């Protein structure tokens, strides 16, 4: 069985794009003039995405990561939609990031290098709309998150669905250069945050989903 998050991000995102946001399962966020609107998809998942124990159990890797930058968007899984102007090809957006792992909760990813990470959702190819699952959000540069990621067959890391990137509520890392902080100071600061404690506890009590799993090529030796 393939990964449920990947399965949903593929077919649900394609359905959302192909519907032209007219489907009743898609809400369009009203924004100020000049801003790009966001369309949210109501999706059902094979796990309870509001239960950290299930989210952690489904994931291959759970870690705290600092977002260094957004590196672009890939467009995958083309589908053809008939329009008034003829057939139009639509693809699902996947946003790419460069991140630095600050601490591993589940799994053992490298900490001393920048690691690429992909998030399902993002800006459409025509730049007109952001597409995301309901209650989901895109990571932002310069912020710290608890990521719950799956390893893909090629060894890459995918973050997909609600609660797959939870912002760590602290201004410590914005006031200090990540590169100059010791592992001890990072660990001490993370230990103070509710988000870190919640996911550490969730890992100790994870509810594991039986599925085929892969190993990331960014595993530490």
Short mmCIF file of N, CA, C and O in Angstrom, two decimals, residues 91-212:
data_model
loop_
_atom_site.label_atom_id
_atom_site.label_comp_id
_atom_site.label_asym_id
_atom_site.label_seq_id
_atom_site.Cartn_x
_atom_site.Cartn_y
_atom_site.Cartn_z
N UNK A 91 -1.44 20.78 -13.22
CA UNK A 91 -0.52 19.97 -12.41
C UNK A 91 -0.63 20.39 -10.94
O UNK A 91 -0.99 21.51 -10.62
N UNK A 92 -0.30 19.45 -10.06
CA UNK A 92 -0.34 19.71 -8.62
C UNK A 92 0.96 20.39 -8.17
O UNK A 92 2.05 19.94 -8.52
N UNK A 93 0.86 21.46 -7.37
CA UNK A 93 2.06 22.15 -6.89
C UNK A 93 2.68 21.46 -5.68
O UNK A 93 1.98 21.00 -4.77
N UNK A 94 4.00 21.39 -5.64
CA UNK A 94 4.77 20.88 -4.51
C UNK A 94 5.87 21.89 -4.24
O UNK A 94 6.71 22.15 -5.10
N UNK A 95 5.89 22.47 -3.04
CA UNK A 95 6.82 23.54 -2.70
C UNK A 95 8.10 22.96 -2.09
O UNK A 95 8.04 22.11 -1.20
N UNK A 96 9.23 23.43 -2.59
CA UNK A 96 10.54 22.93 -2.15
C UNK A 96 11.20 23.88 -1.15
O UNK A 96 11.13 25.10 -1.31
N UNK A 97 11.86 23.29 -0.16
CA UNK A 97 12.55 24.06 0.87
C UNK A 97 13.94 23.51 1.12
O UNK A 97 14.21 22.32 0.90
N UNK A 98 14.80 24.36 1.63
CA UNK A 98 16.08 23.95 2.20
C UNK A 98 15.95 24.15 3.71
O UNK A 98 15.63 25.24 4.17
N UNK A 99 16.19 23.08 4.46
CA UNK A 99 16.03 23.16 5.91
C UNK A 99 17.27 22.63 6.62
O UNK A 99 18.07 21.89 6.04
N UNK A 100 17.41 23.01 7.87
CA UNK A 100 18.46 22.46 8.72
C UNK A 100 17.81 21.77 9.90
O UNK A 100 16.98 22.37 10.60
N UNK A 101 18.16 20.51 10.12
CA UNK A 101 17.61 19.75 11.24
C UNK A 101 18.27 20.21 12.53
O UNK A 101 19.49 20.18 12.67
N UNK A 102 17.45 20.63 13.49
CA UNK A 102 17.95 21.06 14.79
C UNK A 102 17.93 19.92 15.80
O UNK A 102 18.80 19.84 16.67
N UNK A 103 16.93 19.05 15.67
CA UNK A 103 16.86 17.91 16.58
C UNK A 103 15.97 16.83 15.98
O UNK A 103 14.93 17.13 15.37
N UNK A 104 16.38 15.59 16.12
CA UNK A 104 15.59 14.45 15.67
C UNK A 104 14.74 13.91 16.81
O UNK A 104 15.25 13.66 17.90
N UNK A 105 13.47 13.74 16.55
CA UNK A 105 12.57 13.11 17.52
C UNK A 105 12.35 11.65 17.14
O UNK A 105 12.43 10.76 17.97
N UNK A 106 12.09 11.39 15.87
CA UNK A 106 11.95 10.03 15.33
C UNK A 106 12.83 9.94 14.09
O UNK A 106 12.73 10.77 13.20
N UNK A 107 13.68 8.93 14.03
CA UNK A 107 14.62 8.84 12.93
C UNK A 107 15.90 9.60 13.25
O UNK A 107 16.02 10.23 14.30
N UNK A 108 16.83 9.55 12.32
CA UNK A 108 18.14 10.17 12.57
C UNK A 108 18.65 10.83 11.29
O UNK A 108 19.50 10.29 10.59
N UNK A 109 18.15 12.03 11.01
CA UNK A 109 18.58 12.78 9.84
C UNK A 109 19.84 13.59 10.15
O UNK A 109 20.09 13.94 11.30
N UNK A 110 20.60 13.89 9.13
CA UNK A 110 21.83 14.67 9.29
C UNK A 110 21.52 16.07 9.82
O UNK A 110 20.54 16.70 9.41
N UNK A 111 22.39 16.56 10.71
CA UNK A 111 22.22 17.90 11.27
C UNK A 111 23.21 18.91 10.71
O UNK A 111 23.01 20.11 10.85
N UNK A 112 24.27 18.43 10.10
CA UNK A 112 25.37 19.32 9.72
C UNK A 112 25.31 19.80 8.27
O UNK A 112 26.25 20.42 7.78
N UNK A 113 24.20 19.52 7.57
CA UNK A 113 24.07 19.95 6.18
C UNK A 113 22.66 20.48 5.94
O UNK A 113 21.74 20.21 6.72
N UNK A 114 22.51 21.24 4.87
CA UNK A 114 21.19 21.67 4.44
C UNK A 114 20.50 20.50 3.73
O UNK A 114 21.13 19.83 2.91
N UNK A 115 19.26 20.27 4.06
CA UNK A 115 18.52 19.14 3.51
C UNK A 115 17.31 19.65 2.72
O UNK A 115 16.58 20.50 3.22
N UNK A 116 17.09 19.13 1.52
CA UNK A 116 15.89 19.52 0.77
C UNK A 116 14.66 18.82 1.33
O UNK A 116 14.71 17.66 1.74
N UNK A 117 13.57 19.53 1.33
CA UNK A 117 12.30 19.02 1.84
C UNK A 117 11.20 19.50 0.92
O UNK A 117 11.21 20.65 0.48
N UNK A 118 10.24 18.63 0.62
CA UNK A 118 9.15 19.03 -0.26
C UNK A 118 7.82 18.97 0.49
O UNK A 118 7.56 18.04 1.25
N UNK A 119 6.99 19.99 0.28
CA UNK A 119 5.68 20.10 0.92
C UNK A 119 4.60 20.06 -0.16
O UNK A 119 4.65 20.81 -1.14
N UNK A 120 3.62 19.16 -0.01
CA UNK A 120 2.53 19.13 -0.97
C UNK A 120 1.67 20.38 -0.81
O UNK A 120 1.31 20.77 0.29
N UNK A 121 1.38 21.01 -1.94
CA UNK A 121 0.65 22.28 -1.93
C UNK A 121 1.55 23.43 -2.31
O UNK A 121 2.78 23.29 -2.30
N UNK A 122 0.93 24.55 -2.65
CA UNK A 122 1.72 25.71 -3.02
C UNK A 122 1.06 26.53 -4.10
O UNK A 122 -0.16 26.42 -4.34
N UNK A 123 1.84 27.35 -4.75
CA UNK A 123 1.34 28.28 -5.77
C UNK A 123 1.10 27.54 -7.08
O UNK A 123 1.95 26.79 -7.55
N UNK A 124 -0.07 27.76 -7.66
CA UNK A 124 -0.41 27.10 -8.92
C UNK A 124 0.55 27.55 -10.03
O UNK A 124 1.19 28.60 -9.93
N UNK A 125 0.62 26.76 -11.09
CA UNK A 125 1.58 27.02 -12.15
C UNK A 125 1.31 28.36 -12.84
O UNK A 125 2.24 29.02 -13.31
N UNK A 126 0.04 28.79 -12.88
CA UNK A 126 -0.27 30.08 -13.50
C UNK A 126 -0.18 31.24 -12.51
O UNK A 126 -0.52 32.38 -12.85
N UNK A 127 0.27 30.94 -11.28
CA UNK A 127 0.51 31.95 -10.23
C UNK A 127 -0.76 32.64 -9.75
O UNK A 127 -0.70 33.69 -9.11
N UNK A 128 -1.91 32.03 -9.97
CA UNK A 128 -3.17 32.69 -9.62
C UNK A 128 -3.70 32.32 -8.25
O UNK A 128 -4.46 33.08 -7.64
N UNK A 129 -3.32 31.14 -7.73
CA UNK A 129 -3.93 30.63 -6.50
C UNK A 129 -2.96 29.74 -5.74
O UNK A 129 -2.19 28.99 -6.35
N UNK A 130 -3.01 29.83 -4.41
CA UNK A 130 -2.33 28.85 -3.57
C UNK A 130 -3.30 27.71 -3.29
O UNK A 130 -4.48 27.95 -2.99
N UNK A 131 -2.81 26.47 -3.39
CA UNK A 131 -3.63 25.30 -3.10
C UNK A 131 -3.08 24.57 -1.89
O UNK A 131 -1.90 24.20 -1.85
N UNK A 132 -3.96 24.35 -0.90
CA UNK A 132 -3.56 23.67 0.34
C UNK A 132 -4.73 22.85 0.86
O UNK A 132 -5.89 23.13 0.56
N UNK A 133 -4.40 21.84 1.68
CA UNK A 133 -5.44 21.14 2.40
C UNK A 133 -6.00 22.04 3.50
O UNK A 133 -5.31 22.94 4.00
N UNK A 134 -7.26 21.81 3.87
CA UNK A 134 -7.88 22.55 4.95
C UNK A 134 -7.04 22.40 6.22
O UNK A 134 -6.53 21.32 6.52
N UNK A 135 -6.86 23.51 6.95
CA UNK A 135 -6.09 23.54 8.20
C UNK A 135 -4.60 23.28 7.98
O UNK A 135 -3.88 22.97 8.93
N UNK A 136 -4.14 23.40 6.76
CA UNK A 136 -2.72 23.22 6.46
C UNK A 136 -2.10 24.58 6.19
O UNK A 136 -2.79 25.58 5.96
N UNK A 137 -0.78 24.63 6.21
CA UNK A 137 -0.07 25.88 5.93
C UNK A 137 1.29 25.56 5.34
O UNK A 137 1.84 24.47 5.55
N UNK A 138 1.84 26.51 4.61
CA UNK A 138 3.18 26.35 4.06
C UNK A 138 4.22 26.86 5.06
O UNK A 138 4.03 27.91 5.68
N UNK A 139 5.31 26.15 5.24
CA UNK A 139 6.40 26.65 6.10
C UNK A 139 6.92 27.99 5.59
O UNK A 139 6.90 28.25 4.38
N UNK A 140 7.41 28.80 6.49
CA UNK A 140 7.92 30.12 6.15
C UNK A 140 9.41 30.22 6.46
O UNK A 140 9.89 29.69 7.47
N UNK A 141 10.13 30.91 5.59
CA UNK A 141 11.56 31.10 5.77
C UNK A 141 11.87 31.76 7.11
O UNK A 141 11.19 32.68 7.54
N UNK A 142 12.91 31.25 7.79
CA UNK A 142 13.35 31.83 9.04
C UNK A 142 12.61 31.34 10.27
O UNK A 142 12.92 31.76 11.39
N UNK A 143 11.65 30.41 10.08
CA UNK A 143 10.89 29.89 11.22
C UNK A 143 11.29 28.44 11.50
O UNK A 143 11.89 27.77 10.68
N UNK A 144 10.94 28.00 12.70
CA UNK A 144 11.27 26.66 13.17
C UNK A 144 9.98 25.85 13.32
O UNK A 144 8.99 26.35 13.85
N UNK A 145 10.02 24.61 12.85
CA UNK A 145 8.83 23.77 12.87
C UNK A 145 9.17 22.35 13.35
O UNK A 145 10.30 21.89 13.18
N UNK A 146 8.16 21.69 13.91
CA UNK A 146 8.22 20.25 14.04
C UNK A 146 7.64 19.68 12.75
O UNK A 146 6.48 19.92 12.42
N UNK A 147 8.46 18.95 12.02
CA UNK A 147 8.04 18.35 10.75
C UNK A 147 7.77 16.86 10.95
O UNK A 147 8.55 16.17 11.61
N UNK A 148 6.69 16.37 10.37
CA UNK A 148 6.43 14.93 10.31
C UNK A 148 6.48 14.55 8.84
O UNK A 148 5.60 14.92 8.06
N UNK A 149 7.51 13.83 8.46
CA UNK A 149 7.79 13.59 7.04
C UNK A 149 7.80 12.10 6.72
O UNK A 149 8.11 11.25 7.57
N UNK A 150 7.46 11.79 5.47
CA UNK A 150 7.62 10.43 4.97
C UNK A 150 8.81 10.40 4.02
O UNK A 150 9.10 11.38 3.33
N UNK A 151 9.48 9.27 4.00
CA UNK A 151 10.56 9.07 3.04
C UNK A 151 9.97 8.47 1.78
O UNK A 151 9.23 7.49 1.84
N UNK A 152 10.27 9.08 0.64
CA UNK A 152 9.78 8.58 -0.64
C UNK A 152 10.70 7.47 -1.16
O UNK A 152 11.79 7.24 -0.64
N UNK A 153 10.26 6.81 -2.20
CA UNK A 153 11.02 5.68 -2.72
C UNK A 153 12.42 6.08 -3.19
O UNK A 153 13.36 5.30 -3.12
N UNK A 154 12.56 7.34 -3.64
CA UNK A 154 13.86 7.82 -4.10
C UNK A 154 14.72 8.37 -2.97
O UNK A 154 15.81 8.90 -3.21
N UNK A 155 14.22 8.28 -1.73
CA UNK A 155 14.99 8.74 -0.58
C UNK A 155 14.74 10.19 -0.20
O UNK A 155 15.29 10.68 0.79
N UNK A 156 13.91 10.89 -0.97
CA UNK A 156 13.58 12.29 -0.65
C UNK A 156 12.57 12.33 0.49
O UNK A 156 11.98 11.31 0.88
N UNK A 157 12.36 13.54 1.05
CA UNK A 157 11.46 13.73 2.17
C UNK A 157 10.24 14.54 1.74
O UNK A 157 10.37 15.60 1.13
N UNK A 158 9.06 14.02 2.08
CA UNK A 158 7.80 14.69 1.75
C UNK A 158 7.04 15.01 3.02
O UNK A 158 6.89 14.17 3.91
N UNK A 159 6.54 16.25 3.10
CA UNK A 159 5.68 16.69 4.19
C UNK A 159 4.31 16.99 3.57
O UNK A 159 4.22 17.76 2.62
N UNK A 160 3.26 16.35 4.10
CA UNK A 160 1.97 16.45 3.41
C UNK A 160 0.82 16.39 4.39
O UNK A 160 0.78 15.54 5.27
N UNK A 161 -0.13 17.32 4.25
CA UNK A 161 -1.36 17.28 5.02
C UNK A 161 -1.34 18.16 6.25
O UNK A 161 -0.31 18.68 6.66
N UNK A 162 -2.52 18.34 6.88
CA UNK A 162 -2.63 19.16 8.08
C UNK A 162 -1.74 18.65 9.21
O UNK A 162 -1.55 17.43 9.37
N UNK A 163 -1.18 19.57 9.97
CA UNK A 163 -0.34 19.25 11.14
C UNK A 163 0.94 18.51 10.77
O UNK A 163 1.53 17.83 11.62
N UNK A 164 1.38 18.64 9.53
CA UNK A 164 2.66 18.02 9.15
C UNK A 164 3.83 18.98 9.35
O UNK A 164 4.98 18.57 9.28
N UNK A 165 3.53 20.25 9.56
CA UNK A 165 4.56 21.22 9.99
C UNK A 165 3.93 22.15 11.03
O UNK A 165 3.08 22.96 10.73
N UNK A 166 4.37 21.95 12.26
CA UNK A 166 3.83 22.71 13.40
C UNK A 166 4.88 23.72 13.84
O UNK A 166 6.00 23.35 14.23
N UNK A 167 4.54 25.00 13.81
CA UNK A 167 5.52 26.02 14.18
C UNK A 167 5.86 25.94 15.66
O UNK A 167 4.98 25.80 16.51
N UNK A 168 7.14 26.01 15.96
CA UNK A 168 7.61 26.03 17.35
C UNK A 168 7.56 27.47 17.83
O UNK A 168 8.22 28.35 17.28
N UNK A 169 6.77 27.72 18.85
CA UNK A 169 6.53 29.08 19.32
C UNK A 169 7.65 29.56 20.24
O UNK A 169 7.61 29.38 21.45
N UNK A 170 8.67 30.15 19.65
CA UNK A 170 9.76 30.75 20.40
C UNK A 170 10.45 31.77 19.52
O UNK A 170 10.53 31.58 18.30
N UNK A 171 10.88 32.88 20.11
CA UNK A 171 11.61 33.88 19.33
C UNK A 171 13.12 33.73 19.52
O UNK A 171 13.90 34.53 19.02
N UNK A 172 13.52 32.67 20.22
CA UNK A 172 14.94 32.44 20.51
C UNK A 172 15.75 32.31 19.22
O UNK A 172 16.83 32.90 19.08
N UNK A 173 15.24 31.57 18.26
CA UNK A 173 16.00 31.30 17.04
C UNK A 173 16.00 32.48 16.08
O UNK A 173 16.89 32.62 15.26
N UNK A 174 15.00 33.34 16.18
CA UNK A 174 15.00 34.54 15.34
C UNK A 174 15.97 35.59 15.86
O UNK A 174 16.45 36.44 15.11
N UNK A 175 16.29 35.51 17.15
CA UNK A 175 17.20 36.48 17.76
C UNK A 175 18.66 36.01 17.74
O UNK A 175 19.57 36.78 18.02
N UNK A 176 18.85 34.72 17.44
CA UNK A 176 20.19 34.16 17.45
C UNK A 176 20.47 33.43 16.13
O UNK A 176 19.58 32.82 15.54
N UNK A 177 21.70 33.51 15.68
CA UNK A 177 22.09 32.83 14.45
C UNK A 177 22.15 31.32 14.68
O UNK A 177 22.86 30.86 15.58
N UNK A 178 21.40 30.58 13.90
CA UNK A 178 21.38 29.13 14.03
C UNK A 178 22.79 28.55 13.91
O UNK A 178 23.18 27.64 14.64
N UNK A 179 23.56 29.11 12.98
CA UNK A 179 24.90 28.58 12.71
C UNK A 179 25.83 28.71 13.92
O UNK A 179 26.80 27.96 14.05
N UNK A 180 25.56 29.68 14.80
CA UNK A 180 26.44 29.93 15.93
C UNK A 180 25.99 29.24 17.22
O UNK A 180 26.69 29.29 18.23
N UNK A 181 24.84 28.60 17.18
CA UNK A 181 24.31 27.96 18.38
C UNK A 181 24.87 26.55 18.53
O UNK A 181 25.01 25.82 17.56
N UNK A 182 25.15 26.18 19.76
CA UNK A 182 25.61 24.82 20.03
C UNK A 182 24.40 23.88 20.10
O UNK A 182 23.26 24.32 20.31
N UNK A 183 24.66 22.59 19.91
CA UNK A 183 23.58 21.60 20.02
C UNK A 183 22.95 21.63 21.41
O UNK A 183 21.74 21.44 21.56
N UNK A 184 23.77 21.90 22.41
CA UNK A 184 23.27 21.95 23.79
C UNK A 184 22.31 23.12 23.98
O UNK A 184 21.24 22.96 24.58
N UNK A 185 22.65 24.30 23.47
CA UNK A 185 21.77 25.46 23.63
C UNK A 185 20.48 25.28 22.84
O UNK A 185 19.40 25.69 23.29
N UNK A 186 20.58 24.65 21.66
CA UNK A 186 19.38 24.37 20.87
C UNK A 186 18.47 23.40 21.63
O UNK A 186 17.25 23.62 21.74
N UNK A 187 19.05 22.34 22.15
CA UNK A 187 18.27 21.34 22.88
C UNK A 187 17.61 21.94 24.11
O UNK A 187 16.44 21.66 24.41
N UNK A 188 18.33 22.80 24.82
CA UNK A 188 17.78 23.43 26.02
C UNK A 188 16.59 24.32 25.68
O UNK A 188 15.60 24.36 26.42
N UNK A 189 16.70 25.06 24.58
CA UNK A 189 15.60 25.95 24.19
C UNK A 189 14.39 25.15 23.71
O UNK A 189 13.26 25.47 24.07
N UNK A 190 14.63 24.13 22.92
CA UNK A 190 13.51 23.32 22.42
C UNK A 190 12.76 22.64 23.56
O UNK A 190 11.53 22.51 23.53
N UNK A 191 13.50 22.22 24.58
CA UNK A 191 12.89 21.53 25.72
C UNK A 191 11.90 22.41 26.47
O UNK A 191 11.04 21.90 27.20
N UNK A 192 11.99 23.72 26.27
CA UNK A 192 11.08 24.65 26.93
C UNK A 192 9.75 24.80 26.19
O UNK A 192 8.80 25.36 26.73
N UNK A 193 9.69 24.35 24.94
CA UNK A 193 8.52 24.63 24.11
C UNK A 193 7.48 23.52 24.20
O UNK A 193 7.81 22.34 24.30
N UNK A 194 6.21 23.92 24.15
CA UNK A 194 5.12 22.96 24.23
C UNK A 194 5.08 22.05 22.99
O UNK A 194 4.76 20.87 23.09
N UNK A 195 5.39 22.62 21.83
CA UNK A 195 5.34 21.83 20.60
C UNK A 195 6.34 20.67 20.64
O UNK A 195 6.01 19.54 20.28
N UNK A 196 7.55 20.96 21.09
CA UNK A 196 8.58 19.92 21.16
C UNK A 196 8.18 18.84 22.17
O UNK A 196 8.28 17.64 21.89
N UNK A 197 7.69 19.26 23.33
CA UNK A 197 7.30 18.31 24.36
C UNK A 197 6.13 17.44 23.90
O UNK A 197 6.07 16.24 24.18
N UNK A 198 5.19 18.07 23.17
CA UNK A 198 4.03 17.32 22.68
C UNK A 198 4.45 16.21 21.73
O UNK A 198 3.96 15.07 21.83
N UNK A 199 5.38 16.51 20.83
CA UNK A 199 5.76 15.50 19.84
C UNK A 199 6.77 14.49 20.37
O UNK A 199 6.82 13.36 19.90
N UNK A 200 7.53 14.87 21.37
CA UNK A 200 8.35 13.88 22.06
C UNK A 200 7.47 12.86 22.76
O UNK A 200 7.71 11.65 22.69
N UNK A 201 6.44 13.36 23.44
CA UNK A 201 5.51 12.47 24.13
C UNK A 201 4.75 11.60 23.12
O UNK A 201 4.51 10.42 23.36
N UNK A 202 4.37 12.21 22.00
CA UNK A 202 3.64 11.45 20.97
C UNK A 202 4.49 10.31 20.43
O UNK A 202 3.98 9.22 20.17
N UNK A 203 5.79 10.56 20.27
CA UNK A 203 6.68 9.50 19.77
C UNK A 203 6.78 8.34 20.77
O UNK A 203 6.80 7.17 20.39
N UNK A 204 6.82 8.68 22.04
CA UNK A 204 6.90 7.64 23.07
C UNK A 204 5.64 6.78 23.09
O UNK A 204 5.67 5.63 23.55
N UNK A 205 4.54 7.35 22.61
CA UNK A 205 3.25 6.66 22.64
C UNK A 205 2.62 6.58 21.23
O UNK A 205 1.40 6.58 21.09
N UNK A 206 3.48 6.51 20.21
CA UNK A 206 2.99 6.56 18.84
C UNK A 206 2.07 5.39 18.50
O UNK A 206 2.21 4.28 19.01
N UNK A 207 1.12 5.68 17.62
CA UNK A 207 0.20 4.66 17.09
C UNK A 207 0.63 4.41 15.65
O UNK A 207 0.41 5.24 14.76
N UNK A 208 1.29 3.30 15.42
CA UNK A 208 1.96 3.05 14.15
C UNK A 208 0.99 2.50 13.11
O UNK A 208 0.20 1.59 13.40
N UNK A 209 1.06 3.07 11.92
CA UNK A 209 0.27 2.62 10.78
C UNK A 209 1.08 1.61 9.97
O UNK A 209 2.22 1.88 9.59
N UNK A 210 0.50 0.46 9.70
CA UNK A 210 1.19 -0.56 8.93
C UNK A 210 1.15 -0.21 7.44
O UNK A 210 0.09 -0.14 6.84
N UNK A 211 2.30 0.07 6.88
CA UNK A 211 2.40 0.42 5.47
C UNK A 211 3.83 0.21 5.01
O UNK A 211 4.75 0.03 5.82
N UNK A 212 4.04 0.24 3.70
CA UNK A 212 5.38 0.11 3.17
C UNK A 212 6.15 1.39 3.45
O UNK A 212 5.65 2.49 3.25
#
